[in-house]
Structures are given as structure tokens and as C-alpha cells.
PDB file of C-alpha atoms in Angstrom:
ATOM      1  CA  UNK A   1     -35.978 -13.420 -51.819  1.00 67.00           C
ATOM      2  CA  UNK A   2     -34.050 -15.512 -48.790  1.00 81.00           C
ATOM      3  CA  UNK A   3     -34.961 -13.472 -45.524  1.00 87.00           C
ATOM      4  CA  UNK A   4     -31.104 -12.903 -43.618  1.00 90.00           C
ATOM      5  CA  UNK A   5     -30.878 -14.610 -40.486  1.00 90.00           C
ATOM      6  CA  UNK A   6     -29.403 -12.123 -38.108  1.00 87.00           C
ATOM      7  CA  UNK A   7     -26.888 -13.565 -35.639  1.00 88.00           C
ATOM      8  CA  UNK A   8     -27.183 -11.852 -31.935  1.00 86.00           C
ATOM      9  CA  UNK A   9     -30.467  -9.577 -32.428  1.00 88.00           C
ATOM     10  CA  UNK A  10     -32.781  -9.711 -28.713  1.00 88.00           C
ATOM     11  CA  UNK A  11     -34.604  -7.172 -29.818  1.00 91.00           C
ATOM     12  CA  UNK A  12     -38.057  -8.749 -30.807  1.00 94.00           C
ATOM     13  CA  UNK A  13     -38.937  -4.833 -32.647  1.00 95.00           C
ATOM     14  CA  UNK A  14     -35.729  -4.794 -34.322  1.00 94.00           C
ATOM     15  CA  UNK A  15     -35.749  -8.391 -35.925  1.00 94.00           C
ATOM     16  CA  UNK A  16     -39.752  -7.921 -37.319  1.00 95.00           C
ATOM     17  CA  UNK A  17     -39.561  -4.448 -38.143  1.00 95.00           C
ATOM     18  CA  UNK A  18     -36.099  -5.533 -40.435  1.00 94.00           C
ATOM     19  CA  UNK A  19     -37.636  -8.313 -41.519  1.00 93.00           C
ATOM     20  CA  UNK A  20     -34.966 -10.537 -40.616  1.00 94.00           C
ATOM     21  CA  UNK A  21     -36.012 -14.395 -40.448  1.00 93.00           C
ATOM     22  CA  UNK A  22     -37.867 -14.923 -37.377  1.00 92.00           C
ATOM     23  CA  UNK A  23     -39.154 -18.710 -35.823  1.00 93.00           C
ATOM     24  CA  UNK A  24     -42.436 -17.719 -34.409  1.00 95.00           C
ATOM     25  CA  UNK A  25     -42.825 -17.942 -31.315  1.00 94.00           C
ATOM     26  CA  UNK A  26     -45.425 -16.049 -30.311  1.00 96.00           C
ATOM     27  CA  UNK A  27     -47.631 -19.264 -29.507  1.00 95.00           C
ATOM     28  CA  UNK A  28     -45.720 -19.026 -25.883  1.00 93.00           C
ATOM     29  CA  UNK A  29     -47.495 -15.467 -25.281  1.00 94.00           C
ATOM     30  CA  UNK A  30     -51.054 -17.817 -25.418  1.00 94.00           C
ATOM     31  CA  UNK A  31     -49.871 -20.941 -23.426  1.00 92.00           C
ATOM     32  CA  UNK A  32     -48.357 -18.588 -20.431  1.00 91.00           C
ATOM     33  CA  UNK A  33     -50.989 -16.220 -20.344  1.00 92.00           C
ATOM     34  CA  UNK A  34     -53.490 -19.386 -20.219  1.00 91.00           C
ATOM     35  CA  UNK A  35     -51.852 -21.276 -17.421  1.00 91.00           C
ATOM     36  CA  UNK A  36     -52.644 -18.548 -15.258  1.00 88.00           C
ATOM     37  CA  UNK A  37     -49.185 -18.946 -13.182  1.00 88.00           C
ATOM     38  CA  UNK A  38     -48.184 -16.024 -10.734  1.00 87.00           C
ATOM     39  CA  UNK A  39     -44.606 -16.827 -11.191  1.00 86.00           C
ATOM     40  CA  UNK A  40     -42.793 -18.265 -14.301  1.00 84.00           C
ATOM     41  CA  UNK A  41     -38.977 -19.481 -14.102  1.00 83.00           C
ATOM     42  CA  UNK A  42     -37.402 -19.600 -17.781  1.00 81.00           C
ATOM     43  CA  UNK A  43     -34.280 -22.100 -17.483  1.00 82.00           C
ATOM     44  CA  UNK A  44     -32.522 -22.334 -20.620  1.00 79.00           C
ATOM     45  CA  UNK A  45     -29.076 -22.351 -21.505  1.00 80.00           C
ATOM     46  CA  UNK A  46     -27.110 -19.774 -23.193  1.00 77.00           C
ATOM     47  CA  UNK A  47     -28.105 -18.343 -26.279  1.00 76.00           C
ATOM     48  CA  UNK A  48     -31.410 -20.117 -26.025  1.00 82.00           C
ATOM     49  CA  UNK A  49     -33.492 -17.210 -27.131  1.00 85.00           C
ATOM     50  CA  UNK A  50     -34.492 -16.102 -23.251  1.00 87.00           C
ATOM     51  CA  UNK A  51     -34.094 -12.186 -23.784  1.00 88.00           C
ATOM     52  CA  UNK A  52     -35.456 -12.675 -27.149  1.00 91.00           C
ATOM     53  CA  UNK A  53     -38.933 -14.468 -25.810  1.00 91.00           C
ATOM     54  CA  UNK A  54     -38.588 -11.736 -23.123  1.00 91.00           C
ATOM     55  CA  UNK A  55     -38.601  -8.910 -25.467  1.00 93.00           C
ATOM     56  CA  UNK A  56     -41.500 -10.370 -27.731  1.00 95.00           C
ATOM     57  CA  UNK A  57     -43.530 -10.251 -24.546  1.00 94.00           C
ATOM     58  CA  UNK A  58     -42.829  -7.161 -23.482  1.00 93.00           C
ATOM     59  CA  UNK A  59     -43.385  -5.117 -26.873  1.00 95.00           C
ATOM     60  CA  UNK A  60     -46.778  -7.925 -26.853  1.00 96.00           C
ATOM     61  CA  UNK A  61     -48.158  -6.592 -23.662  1.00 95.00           C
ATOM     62  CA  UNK A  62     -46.357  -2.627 -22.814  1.00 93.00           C
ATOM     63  CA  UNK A  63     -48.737   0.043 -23.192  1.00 94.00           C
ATOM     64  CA  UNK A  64     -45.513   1.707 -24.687  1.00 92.00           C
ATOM     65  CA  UNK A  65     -46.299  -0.635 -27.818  1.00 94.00           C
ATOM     66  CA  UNK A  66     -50.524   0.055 -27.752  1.00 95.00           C
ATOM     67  CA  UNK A  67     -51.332   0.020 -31.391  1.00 94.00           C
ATOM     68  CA  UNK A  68     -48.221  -1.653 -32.827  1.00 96.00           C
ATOM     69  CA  UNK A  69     -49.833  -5.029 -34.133  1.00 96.00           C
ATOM     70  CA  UNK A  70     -47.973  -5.186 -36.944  1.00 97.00           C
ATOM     71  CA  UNK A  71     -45.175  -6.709 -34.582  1.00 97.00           C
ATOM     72  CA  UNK A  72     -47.545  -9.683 -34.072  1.00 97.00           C
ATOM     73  CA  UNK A  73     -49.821  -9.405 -37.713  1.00 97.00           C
ATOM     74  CA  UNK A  74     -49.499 -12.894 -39.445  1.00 96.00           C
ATOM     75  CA  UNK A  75     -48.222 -14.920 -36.654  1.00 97.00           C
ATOM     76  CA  UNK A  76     -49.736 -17.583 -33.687  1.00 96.00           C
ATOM     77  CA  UNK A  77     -50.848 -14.941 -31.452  1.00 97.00           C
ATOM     78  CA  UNK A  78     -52.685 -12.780 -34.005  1.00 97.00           C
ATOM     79  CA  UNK A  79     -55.502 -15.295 -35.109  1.00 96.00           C
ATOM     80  CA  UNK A  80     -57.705 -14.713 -32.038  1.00 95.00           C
ATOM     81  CA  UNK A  81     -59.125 -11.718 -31.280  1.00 96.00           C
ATOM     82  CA  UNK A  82     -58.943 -12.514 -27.442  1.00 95.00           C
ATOM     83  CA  UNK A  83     -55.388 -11.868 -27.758  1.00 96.00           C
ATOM     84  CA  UNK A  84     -55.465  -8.827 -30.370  1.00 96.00           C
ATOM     85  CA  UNK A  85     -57.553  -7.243 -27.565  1.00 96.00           C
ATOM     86  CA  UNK A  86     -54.722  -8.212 -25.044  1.00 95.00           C
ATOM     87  CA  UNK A  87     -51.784  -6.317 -26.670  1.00 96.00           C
ATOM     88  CA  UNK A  88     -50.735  -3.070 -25.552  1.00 95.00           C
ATOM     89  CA  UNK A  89     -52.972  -3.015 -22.178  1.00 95.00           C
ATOM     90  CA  UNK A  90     -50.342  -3.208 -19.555  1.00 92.00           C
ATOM     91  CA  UNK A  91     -47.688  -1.388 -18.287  1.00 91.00           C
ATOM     92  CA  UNK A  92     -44.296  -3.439 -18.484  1.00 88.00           C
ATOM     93  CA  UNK A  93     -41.206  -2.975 -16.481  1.00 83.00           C
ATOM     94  CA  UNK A  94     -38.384  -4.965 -18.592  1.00 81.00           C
ATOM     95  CA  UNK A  95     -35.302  -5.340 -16.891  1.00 77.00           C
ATOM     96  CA  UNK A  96     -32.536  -7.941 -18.087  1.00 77.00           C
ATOM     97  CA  UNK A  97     -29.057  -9.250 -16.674  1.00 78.00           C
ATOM     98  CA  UNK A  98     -27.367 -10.364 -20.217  1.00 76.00           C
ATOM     99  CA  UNK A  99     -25.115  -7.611 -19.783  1.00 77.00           C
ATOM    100  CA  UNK A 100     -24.066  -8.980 -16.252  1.00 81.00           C
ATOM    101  CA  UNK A 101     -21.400 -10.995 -16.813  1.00 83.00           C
ATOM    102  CA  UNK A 102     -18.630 -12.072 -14.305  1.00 86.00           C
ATOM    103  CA  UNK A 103     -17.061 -15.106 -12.897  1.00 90.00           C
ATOM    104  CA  UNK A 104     -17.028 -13.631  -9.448  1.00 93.00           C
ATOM    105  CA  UNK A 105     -19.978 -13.098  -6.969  1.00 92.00           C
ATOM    106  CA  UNK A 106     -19.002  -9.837  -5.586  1.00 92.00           C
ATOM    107  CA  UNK A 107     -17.867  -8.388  -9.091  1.00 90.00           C
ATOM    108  CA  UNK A 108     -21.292  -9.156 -10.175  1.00 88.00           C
ATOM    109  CA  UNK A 109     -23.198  -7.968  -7.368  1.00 87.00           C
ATOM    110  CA  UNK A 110     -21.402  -4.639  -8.274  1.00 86.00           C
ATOM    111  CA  UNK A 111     -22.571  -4.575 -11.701  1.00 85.00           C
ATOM    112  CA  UNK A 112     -26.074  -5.665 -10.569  1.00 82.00           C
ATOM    113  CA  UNK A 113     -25.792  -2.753  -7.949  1.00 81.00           C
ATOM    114  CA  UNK A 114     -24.451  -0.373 -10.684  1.00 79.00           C
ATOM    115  CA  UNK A 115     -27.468  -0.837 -12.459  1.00 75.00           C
ATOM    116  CA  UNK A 116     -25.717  -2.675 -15.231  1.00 63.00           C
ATOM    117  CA  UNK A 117     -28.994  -4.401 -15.825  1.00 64.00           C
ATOM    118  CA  UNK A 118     -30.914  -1.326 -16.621  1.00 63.00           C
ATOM    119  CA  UNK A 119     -31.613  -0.445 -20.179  1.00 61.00           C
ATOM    120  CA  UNK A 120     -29.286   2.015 -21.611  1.00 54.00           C
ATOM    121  CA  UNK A 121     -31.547   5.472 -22.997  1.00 49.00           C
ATOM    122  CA  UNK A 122     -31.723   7.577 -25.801  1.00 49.00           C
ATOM    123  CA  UNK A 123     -32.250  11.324 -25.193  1.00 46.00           C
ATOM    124  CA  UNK A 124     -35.155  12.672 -26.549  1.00 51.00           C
ATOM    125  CA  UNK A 125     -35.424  15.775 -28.414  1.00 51.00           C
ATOM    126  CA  UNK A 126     -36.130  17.823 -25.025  1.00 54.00           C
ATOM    127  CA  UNK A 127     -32.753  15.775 -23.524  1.00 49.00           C
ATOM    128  CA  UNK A 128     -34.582  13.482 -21.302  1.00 51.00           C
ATOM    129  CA  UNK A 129     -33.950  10.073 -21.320  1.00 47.00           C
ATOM    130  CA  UNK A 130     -36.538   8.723 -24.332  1.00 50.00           C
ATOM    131  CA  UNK A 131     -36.537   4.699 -25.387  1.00 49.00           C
ATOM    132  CA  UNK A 132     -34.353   1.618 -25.043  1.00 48.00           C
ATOM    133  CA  UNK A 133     -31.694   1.744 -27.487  1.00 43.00           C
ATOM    134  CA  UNK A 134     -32.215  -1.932 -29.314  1.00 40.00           C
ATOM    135  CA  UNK A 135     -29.928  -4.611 -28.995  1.00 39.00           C
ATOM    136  CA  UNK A 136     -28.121  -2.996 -25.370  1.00 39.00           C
ATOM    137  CA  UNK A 137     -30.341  -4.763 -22.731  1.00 37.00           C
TER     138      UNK A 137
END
């Protein structure tokens, strides 16, 4: 049966776990942890997968995600132990601007101030503020 390619999804979680039709790219996780770099710029243009890639690494590396290799069982990354080791032994902070979208510096800025880029929370059974809902970074 034809996997559905899902239109919009930049939750990396949400696309495996639904098993929606996914392009691995997982190889990226080995060539940027390799290279060793301190800082990494990710130009693309729009709709180029960048929150996507951002996601995959952050559910790859989060301690939130220790144990969850069946996001990453069957694909590039998985083969070497090395980086089966690596997954789930870091602490992530994930924070994303697609929401921040304006034509106008200052209007921007606001949003950005706002915390617009934050990810929105769930409330956990005790009413705290639990997980990420997917798909509103």
C-alpha cells in the first residue's frame, strides 16, 4: 500500500510515527555531527524542509526522546552503532521563527519579543505546561 505524502507536516515525530512518506534524511545528522563545526547556518528557501531537518535533529539528539529509536530504526543514521549510542544524550533547546511572519521590521520584532517563536504547550494532567503540541512551532 502507497504511503500518503503529507503536505505541511515539520514535525519529524509526527510524519514517522504516521507513517507518512518520508525522504530520509537522516544522513545530514552524520555529516554535521562529523564536521565538527561550532556554528552551522542553514540557508534555504521557503518550504525547503529547514524546520523539518530541525525537528529530526532535535527528537535525534533531546534527552526528552532517550529511548525512542524507532524514530530513526531502518534509516542512514541507524546502521552505526556510533550514532545509536549518540541519540537521546543531550539536552536540546528547539526554538523556531516559522510562525514569525511580517513584512515589517518592527511588527516582527514584536512577535519575536512576544515570544511568538516559542513552542505552544500542552497541559499536563497536573496543569503544567507538558510537550510541544506537533505541527505549531
Amino acid at each position: 500500500m502507497a504511503r500518503t505524502v503529507a503536505i505541511g507536516i515539520q514535525d519529524y515525530e509526527q510524519l514517522i510515527t504516521n507513517d507518512y512518506f518520508y525522504i530520509d534524511k537522516t544522513d545530514f545528522i552524520r555529516e554535521w555531527w562529523g564536521s565538527g563545526d561550532s556554528v552551522t547556518l542553514i540557508a534555504r528557501p521557503r518550504r525547503f524542509g529547514k524546520t523539518l531537518n530541525m525537528s529530526m535533529l532535535e527528537k535525534f539528539f533531546s534527552v526528552e526522546y532517550a529511548g525512542r529509536g524507532d524514530l530513526f530504526e531502518g534509516l542512514d543514521i541507524w546502521k552505526e552503532e556510533k550514532y545509536r549510542n549518540l541519540q537521546g544524550t543531550y539536552p536540546v533547546i528547539s526554538l523556531s521563527f516559522a510562525r514569525i511572519k511580517d513584512d515589517d521590521y518592527q511588527k516582527a520584532r514584536a512577535q519575536i519579543a512576544a515570544g511568538a517563536f516559542l513552542p505552544r504547550f500542552c497541559a499536563g494532567a497536573d496543569g503544567r505546561p507538558s510537550r510541544p503540541v506537533c505541527g505549531h512551532f
